[in-house]
Coordinates of N, CA and C in Angstrom, one line a residue:
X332 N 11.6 -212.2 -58.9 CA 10.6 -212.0 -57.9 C 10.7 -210.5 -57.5
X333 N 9.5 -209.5 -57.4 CA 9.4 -208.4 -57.3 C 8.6 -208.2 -56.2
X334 N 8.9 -207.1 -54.9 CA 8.6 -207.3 -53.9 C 8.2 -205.8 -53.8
X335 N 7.2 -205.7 -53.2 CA 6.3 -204.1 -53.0 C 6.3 -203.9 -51.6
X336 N 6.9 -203.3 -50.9 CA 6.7 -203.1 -49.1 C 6.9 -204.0 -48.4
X337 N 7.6 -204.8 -48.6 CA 8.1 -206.5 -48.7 C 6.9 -207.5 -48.7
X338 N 6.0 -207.3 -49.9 CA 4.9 -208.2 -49.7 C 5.1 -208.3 -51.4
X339 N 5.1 -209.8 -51.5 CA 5.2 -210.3 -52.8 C 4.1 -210.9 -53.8
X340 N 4.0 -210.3 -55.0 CA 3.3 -210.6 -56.3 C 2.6 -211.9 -56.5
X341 N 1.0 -212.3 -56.1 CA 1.0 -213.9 -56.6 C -0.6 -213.5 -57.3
X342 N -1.6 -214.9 -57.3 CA -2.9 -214.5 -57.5 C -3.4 -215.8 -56.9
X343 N -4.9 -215.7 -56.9 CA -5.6 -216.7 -56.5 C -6.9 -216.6 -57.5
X344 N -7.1 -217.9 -57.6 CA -8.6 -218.3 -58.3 C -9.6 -218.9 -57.8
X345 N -10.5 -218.3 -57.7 CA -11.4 -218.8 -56.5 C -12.8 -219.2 -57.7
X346 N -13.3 -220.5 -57.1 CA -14.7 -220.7 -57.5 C -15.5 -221.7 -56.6
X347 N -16.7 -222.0 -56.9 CA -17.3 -222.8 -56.1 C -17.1 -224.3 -55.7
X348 N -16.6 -225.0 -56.8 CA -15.9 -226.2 -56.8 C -14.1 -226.1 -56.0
X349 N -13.6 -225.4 -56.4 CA -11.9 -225.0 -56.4 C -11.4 -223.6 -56.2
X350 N -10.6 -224.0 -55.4 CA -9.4 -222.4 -55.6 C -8.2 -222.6 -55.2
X351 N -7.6 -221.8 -55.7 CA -5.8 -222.1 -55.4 C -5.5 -220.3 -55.1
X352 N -4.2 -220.4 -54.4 CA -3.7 -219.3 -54.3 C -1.6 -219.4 -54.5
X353 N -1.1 -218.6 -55.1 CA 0.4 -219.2 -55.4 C 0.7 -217.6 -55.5
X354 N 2.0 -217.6 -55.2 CA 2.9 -216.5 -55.5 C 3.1 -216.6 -57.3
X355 N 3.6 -214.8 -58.0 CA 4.1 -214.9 -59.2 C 4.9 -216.2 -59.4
X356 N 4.9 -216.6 -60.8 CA 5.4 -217.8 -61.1 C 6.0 -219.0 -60.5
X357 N 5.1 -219.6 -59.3 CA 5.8 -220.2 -58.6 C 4.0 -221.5 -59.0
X358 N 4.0 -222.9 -58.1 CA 3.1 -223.3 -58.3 C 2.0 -223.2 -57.2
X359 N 0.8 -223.7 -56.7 CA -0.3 -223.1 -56.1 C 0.7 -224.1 -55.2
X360 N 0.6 -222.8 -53.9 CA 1.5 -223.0 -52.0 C -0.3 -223.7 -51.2
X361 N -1.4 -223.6 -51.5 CA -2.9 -223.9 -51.3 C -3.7 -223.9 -52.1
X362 N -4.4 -224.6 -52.0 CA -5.4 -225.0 -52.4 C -6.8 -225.3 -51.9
X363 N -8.2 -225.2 -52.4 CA -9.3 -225.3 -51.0 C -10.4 -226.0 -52.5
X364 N -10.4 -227.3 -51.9 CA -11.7 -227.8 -52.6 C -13.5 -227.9 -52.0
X365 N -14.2 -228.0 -52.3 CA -15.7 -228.1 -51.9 C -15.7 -229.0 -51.1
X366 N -16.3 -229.1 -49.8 CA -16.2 -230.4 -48.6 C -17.9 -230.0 -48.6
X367 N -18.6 -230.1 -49.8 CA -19.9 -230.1 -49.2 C -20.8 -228.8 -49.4
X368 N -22.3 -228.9 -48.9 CA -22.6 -227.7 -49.4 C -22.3 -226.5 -48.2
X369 N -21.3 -225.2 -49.0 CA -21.3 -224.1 -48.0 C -20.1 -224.5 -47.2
X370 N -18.5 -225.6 -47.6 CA -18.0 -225.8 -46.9 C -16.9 -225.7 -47.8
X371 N -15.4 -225.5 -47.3 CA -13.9 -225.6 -48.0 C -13.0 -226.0 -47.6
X372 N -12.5 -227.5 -47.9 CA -11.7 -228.1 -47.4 C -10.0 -227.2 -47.7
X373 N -9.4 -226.4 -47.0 CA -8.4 -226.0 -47.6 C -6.9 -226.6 -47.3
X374 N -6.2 -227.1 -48.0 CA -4.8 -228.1 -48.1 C -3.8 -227.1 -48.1
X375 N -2.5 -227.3 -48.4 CA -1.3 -227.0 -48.5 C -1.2 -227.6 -50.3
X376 N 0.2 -227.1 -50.4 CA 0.6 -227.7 -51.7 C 0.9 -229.1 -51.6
X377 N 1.4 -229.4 -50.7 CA 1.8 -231.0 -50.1 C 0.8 -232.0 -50.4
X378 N -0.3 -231.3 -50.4 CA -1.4 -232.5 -49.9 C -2.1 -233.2 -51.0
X379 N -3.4 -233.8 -51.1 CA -4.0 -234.4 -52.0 C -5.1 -234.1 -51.5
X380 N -6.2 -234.2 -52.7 CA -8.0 -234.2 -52.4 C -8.1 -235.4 -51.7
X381 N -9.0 -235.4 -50.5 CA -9.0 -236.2 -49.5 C -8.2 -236.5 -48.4
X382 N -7.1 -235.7 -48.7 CA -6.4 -235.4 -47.2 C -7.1 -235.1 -46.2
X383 N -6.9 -235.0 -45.0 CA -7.7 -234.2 -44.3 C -7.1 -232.5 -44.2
X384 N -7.7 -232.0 -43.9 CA -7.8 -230.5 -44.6 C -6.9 -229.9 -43.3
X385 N -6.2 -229.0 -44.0 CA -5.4 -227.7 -43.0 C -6.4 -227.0 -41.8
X386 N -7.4 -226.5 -42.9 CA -8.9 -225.2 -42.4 C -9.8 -226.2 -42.7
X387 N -10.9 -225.9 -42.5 CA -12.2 -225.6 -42.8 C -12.7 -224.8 -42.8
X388 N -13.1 -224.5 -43.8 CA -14.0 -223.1 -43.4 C -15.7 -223.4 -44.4
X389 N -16.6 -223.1 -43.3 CA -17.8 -223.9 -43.4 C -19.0 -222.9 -42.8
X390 N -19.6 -221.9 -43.9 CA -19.9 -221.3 -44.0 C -21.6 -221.5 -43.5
X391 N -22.1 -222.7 -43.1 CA -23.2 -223.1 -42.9 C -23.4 -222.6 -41.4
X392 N -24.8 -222.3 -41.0 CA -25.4 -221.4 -39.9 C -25.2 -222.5 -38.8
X393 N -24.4 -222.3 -37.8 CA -24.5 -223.1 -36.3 C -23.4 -223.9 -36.7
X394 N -22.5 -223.5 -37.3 CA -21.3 -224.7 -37.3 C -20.3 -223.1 -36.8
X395 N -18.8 -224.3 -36.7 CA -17.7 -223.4 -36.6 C -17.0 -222.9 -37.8
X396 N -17.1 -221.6 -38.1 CA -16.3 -220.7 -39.1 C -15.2 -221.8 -39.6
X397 N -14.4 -222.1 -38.6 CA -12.8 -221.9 -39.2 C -12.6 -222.9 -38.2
X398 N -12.3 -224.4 -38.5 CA -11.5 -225.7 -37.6 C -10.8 -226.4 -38.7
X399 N -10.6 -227.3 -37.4 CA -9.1 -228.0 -37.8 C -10.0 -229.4 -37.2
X400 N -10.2 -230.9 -37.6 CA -10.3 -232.1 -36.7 C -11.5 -231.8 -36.2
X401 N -12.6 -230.8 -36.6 CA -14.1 -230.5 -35.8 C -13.6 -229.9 -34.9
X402 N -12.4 -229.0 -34.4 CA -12.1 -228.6 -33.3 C -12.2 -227.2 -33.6
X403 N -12.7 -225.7 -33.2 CA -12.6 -224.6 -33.9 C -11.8 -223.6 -33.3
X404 N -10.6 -223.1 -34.8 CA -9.6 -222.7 -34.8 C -9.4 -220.9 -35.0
X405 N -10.8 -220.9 -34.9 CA -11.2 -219.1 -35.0 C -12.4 -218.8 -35.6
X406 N -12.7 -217.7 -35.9 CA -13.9 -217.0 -36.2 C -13.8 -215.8 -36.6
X407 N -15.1 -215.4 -37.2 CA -14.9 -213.2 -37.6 C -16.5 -213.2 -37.2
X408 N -16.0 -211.6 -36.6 CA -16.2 -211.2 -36.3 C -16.3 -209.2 -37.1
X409 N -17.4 -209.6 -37.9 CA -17.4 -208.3 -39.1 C -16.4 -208.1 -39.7
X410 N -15.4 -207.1 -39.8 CA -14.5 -207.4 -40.4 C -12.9 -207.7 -39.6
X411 N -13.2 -208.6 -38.5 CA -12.1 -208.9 -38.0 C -12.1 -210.7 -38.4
X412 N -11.0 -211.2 -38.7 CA -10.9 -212.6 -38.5 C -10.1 -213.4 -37.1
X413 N -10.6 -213.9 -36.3 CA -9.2 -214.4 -35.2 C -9.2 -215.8 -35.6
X414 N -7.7 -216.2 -36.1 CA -7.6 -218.0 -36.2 C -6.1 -218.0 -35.7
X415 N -6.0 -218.8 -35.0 CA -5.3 -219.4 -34.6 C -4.4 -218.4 -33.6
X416 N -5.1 -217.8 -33.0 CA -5.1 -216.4 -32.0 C -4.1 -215.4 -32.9
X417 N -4.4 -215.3 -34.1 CA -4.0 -214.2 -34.6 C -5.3 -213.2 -35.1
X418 N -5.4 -211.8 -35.0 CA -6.4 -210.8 -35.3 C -6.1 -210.2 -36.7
X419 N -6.6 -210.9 -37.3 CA -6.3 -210.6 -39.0 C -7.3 -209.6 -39.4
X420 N -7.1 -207.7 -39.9 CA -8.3 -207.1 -40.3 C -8.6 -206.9 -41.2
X421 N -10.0 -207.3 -41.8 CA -9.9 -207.0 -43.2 C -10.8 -205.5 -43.8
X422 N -10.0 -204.8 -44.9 CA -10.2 -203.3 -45.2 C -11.1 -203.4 -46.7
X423 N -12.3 -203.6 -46.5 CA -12.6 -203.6 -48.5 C -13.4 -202.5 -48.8
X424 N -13.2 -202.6 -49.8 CA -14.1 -201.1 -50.4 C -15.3 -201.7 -50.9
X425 N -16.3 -201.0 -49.8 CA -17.7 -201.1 -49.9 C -18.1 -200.9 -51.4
X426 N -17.6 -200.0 -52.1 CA -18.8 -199.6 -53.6 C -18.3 -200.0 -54.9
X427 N -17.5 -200.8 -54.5 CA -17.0 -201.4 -56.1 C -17.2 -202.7 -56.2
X428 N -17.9 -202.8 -57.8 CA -18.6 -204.2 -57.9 C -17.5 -205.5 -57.8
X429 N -16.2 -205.1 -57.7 CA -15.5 -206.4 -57.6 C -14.4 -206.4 -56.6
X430 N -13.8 -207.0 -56.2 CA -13.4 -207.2 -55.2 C -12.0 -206.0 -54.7
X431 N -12.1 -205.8 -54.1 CA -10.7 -204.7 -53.7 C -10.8 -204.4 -51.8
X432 N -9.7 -205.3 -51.4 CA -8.9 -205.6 -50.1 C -8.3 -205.5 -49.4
X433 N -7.9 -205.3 -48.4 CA -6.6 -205.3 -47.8 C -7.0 -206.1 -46.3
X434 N -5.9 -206.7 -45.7 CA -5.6 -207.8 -44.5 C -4.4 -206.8 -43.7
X435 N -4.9 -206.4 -43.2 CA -3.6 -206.2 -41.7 C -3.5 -206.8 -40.8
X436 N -2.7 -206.9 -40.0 CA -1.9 -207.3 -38.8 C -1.8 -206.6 -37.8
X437 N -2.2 -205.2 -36.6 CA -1.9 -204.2 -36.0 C -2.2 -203.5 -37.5
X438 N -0.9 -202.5 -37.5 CA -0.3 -201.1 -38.6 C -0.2 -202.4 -39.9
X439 N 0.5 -203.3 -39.7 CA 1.0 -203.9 -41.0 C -0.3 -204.8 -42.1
X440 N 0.2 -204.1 -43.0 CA -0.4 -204.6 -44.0 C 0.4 -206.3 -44.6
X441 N -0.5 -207.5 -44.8 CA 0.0 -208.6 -44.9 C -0.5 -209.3 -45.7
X442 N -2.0 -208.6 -46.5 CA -2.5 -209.0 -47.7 C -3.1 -208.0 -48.3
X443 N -3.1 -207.9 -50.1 CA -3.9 -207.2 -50.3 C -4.2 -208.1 -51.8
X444 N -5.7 -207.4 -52.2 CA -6.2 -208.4 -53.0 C -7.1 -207.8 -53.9
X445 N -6.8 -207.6 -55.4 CA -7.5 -207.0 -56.6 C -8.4 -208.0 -57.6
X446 N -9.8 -207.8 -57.8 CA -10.4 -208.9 -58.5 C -10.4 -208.7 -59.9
X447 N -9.7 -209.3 -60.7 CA -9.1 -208.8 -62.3 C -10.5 -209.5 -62.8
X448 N -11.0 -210.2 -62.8 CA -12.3 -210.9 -63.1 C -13.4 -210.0 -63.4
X449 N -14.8 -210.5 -64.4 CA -16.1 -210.3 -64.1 C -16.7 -210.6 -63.1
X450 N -17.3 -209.7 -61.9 CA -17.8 -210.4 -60.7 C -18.8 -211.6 -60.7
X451 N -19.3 -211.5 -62.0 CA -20.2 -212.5 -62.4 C -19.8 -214.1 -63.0
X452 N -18.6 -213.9 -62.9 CA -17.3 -214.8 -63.6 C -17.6 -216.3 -63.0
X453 N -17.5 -217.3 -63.2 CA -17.8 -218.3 -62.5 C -16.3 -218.7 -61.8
X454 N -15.1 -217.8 -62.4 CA -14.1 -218.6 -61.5 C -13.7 -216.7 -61.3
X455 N -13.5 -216.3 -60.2 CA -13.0 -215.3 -59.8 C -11.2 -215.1 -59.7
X456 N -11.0 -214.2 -60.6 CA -9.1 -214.2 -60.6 C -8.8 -212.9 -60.0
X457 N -8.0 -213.2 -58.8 CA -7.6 -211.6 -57.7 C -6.1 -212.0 -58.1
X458 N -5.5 -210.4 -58.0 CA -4.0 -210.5 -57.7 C -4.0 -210.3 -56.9
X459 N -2.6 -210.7 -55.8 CA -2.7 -210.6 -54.4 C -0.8 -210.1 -54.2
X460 N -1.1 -209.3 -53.1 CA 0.6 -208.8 -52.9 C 0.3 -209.6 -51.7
X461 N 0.9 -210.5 -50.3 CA 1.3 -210.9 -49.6 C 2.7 -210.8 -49.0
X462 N 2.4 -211.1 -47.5 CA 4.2 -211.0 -46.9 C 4.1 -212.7 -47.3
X463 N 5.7 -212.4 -47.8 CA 6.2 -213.8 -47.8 C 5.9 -215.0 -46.4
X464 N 6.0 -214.3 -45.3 CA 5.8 -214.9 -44.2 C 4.2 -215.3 -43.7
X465 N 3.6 -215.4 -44.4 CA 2.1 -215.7 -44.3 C 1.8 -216.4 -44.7
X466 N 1.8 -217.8 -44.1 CA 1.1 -219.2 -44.5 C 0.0 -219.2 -45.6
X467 N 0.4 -219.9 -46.7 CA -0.2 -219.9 -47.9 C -2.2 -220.2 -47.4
X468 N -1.8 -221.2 -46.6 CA -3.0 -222.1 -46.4 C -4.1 -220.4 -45.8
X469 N -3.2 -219.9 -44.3 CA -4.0 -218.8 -44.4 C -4.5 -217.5 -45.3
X470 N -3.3 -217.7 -46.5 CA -3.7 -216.6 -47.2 C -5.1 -216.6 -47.9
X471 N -5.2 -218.0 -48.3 CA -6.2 -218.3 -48.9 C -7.3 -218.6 -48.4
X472 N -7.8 -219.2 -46.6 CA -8.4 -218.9 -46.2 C -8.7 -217.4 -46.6
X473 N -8.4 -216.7 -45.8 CA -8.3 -214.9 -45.9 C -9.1 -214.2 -47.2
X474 N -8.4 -215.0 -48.8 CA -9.3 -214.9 -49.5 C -10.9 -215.6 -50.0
X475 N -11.2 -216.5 -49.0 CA -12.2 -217.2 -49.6 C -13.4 -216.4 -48.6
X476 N -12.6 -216.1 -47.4 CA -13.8 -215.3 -46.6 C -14.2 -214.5 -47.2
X477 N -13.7 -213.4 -47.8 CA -13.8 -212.6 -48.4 C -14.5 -212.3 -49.5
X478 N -14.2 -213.3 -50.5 CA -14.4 -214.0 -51.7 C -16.1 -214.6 -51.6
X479 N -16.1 -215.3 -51.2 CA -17.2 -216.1 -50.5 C -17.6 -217.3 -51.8
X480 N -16.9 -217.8 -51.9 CA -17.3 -218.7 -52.9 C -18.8 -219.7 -52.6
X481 N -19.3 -220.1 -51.8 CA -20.4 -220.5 -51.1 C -21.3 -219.9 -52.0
X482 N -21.5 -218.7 -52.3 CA -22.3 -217.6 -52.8 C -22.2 -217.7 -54.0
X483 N -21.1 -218.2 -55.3 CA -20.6 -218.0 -56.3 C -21.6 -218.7 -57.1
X484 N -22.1 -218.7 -58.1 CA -23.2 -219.6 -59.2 C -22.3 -220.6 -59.9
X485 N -22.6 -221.2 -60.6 CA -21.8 -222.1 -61.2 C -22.1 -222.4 -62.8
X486 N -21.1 -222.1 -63.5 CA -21.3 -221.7 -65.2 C -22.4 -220.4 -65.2
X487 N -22.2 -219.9 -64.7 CA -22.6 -218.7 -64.6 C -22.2 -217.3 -66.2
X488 N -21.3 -218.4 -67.1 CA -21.2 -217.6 -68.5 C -22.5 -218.0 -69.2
X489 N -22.4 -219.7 -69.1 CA -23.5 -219.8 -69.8 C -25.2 -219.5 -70.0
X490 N -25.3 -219.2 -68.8 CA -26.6 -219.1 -68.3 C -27.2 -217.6 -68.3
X491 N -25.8 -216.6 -68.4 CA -26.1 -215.4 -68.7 C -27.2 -214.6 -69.7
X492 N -27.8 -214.1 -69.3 CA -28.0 -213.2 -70.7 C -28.1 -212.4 -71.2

């Protein structure tokens, strides 16, 4: 395990149906399956499809961003996120067609996130450096906002042309 500014090596795969996020060679710490249209049920590694879900995050107009139990556990606000009274900021670079990120804390940096993928890709592959100390479940929220899988096409190789 190799550690960069004490934030450690993992990736996440994000698509419309699924996404997981996991540290270098370890197995996926979250997971976030489709709860619907425009919605992401997101788990722990613990859990099973049909658990009830860690987040939500439900991207549909007049609902709440980010709950727990229909109860709502934060929101963003441009590029700030607040869940669970934490102010998570996110830094991306406006002019490049795939994804490139960063998540701070105050000064500290606590995620960052490169999209190795075709943005056109139907499953999106970012590497991510993370602090170890950052709940997997949020990381991955963190990326899906970002990400926006909601938005993503589906078999989008085949259909290309």
């Amino acid at each position: 395990m190799t550690t960069i500014d004490g934030l450690r090596p993992g990736e996440s795969m994000i698509s419309l149906l699924s996404s997981t996020f996991s540290f270098e060679g370890e197995t996926p710490g979250a997971f976030a399956v489709q709860a619907g249209r425009g919605r992401q049920s997101v788990l722990s590694s613990g859990d099973l499809v049909g658990d009830e879900p860690r987040l939500l995050i439900d991207f549909n107009e007049g609902q709440p961003l980010l709950s727990v139990r229909g109860q709502p556990v934060g929101e963003r606000r441009k590029d700030t996120v607040r869940l669970r009274g934490q102010a998570y900021h996110i830094h991306r670079s406006r002019f490049r067609r795939k994804l490139h990120f960063a998540v701070t804390v105050g000064e500290r940096t606590v995620l960052q996130a490169r999209e190795h993928s075709s943005p056109e890709a139907t499953v999106r592959t970012l590497r991510t450096d993370s602090d170890p100390a950052l709940d997997p479940v949020v990381t991955l929220a963190l990326l899906l906002l970002t990400a926006r899988p909601d938005k993503m096409g589906f078999l989008n190789e085949i259909f290309r042309n």
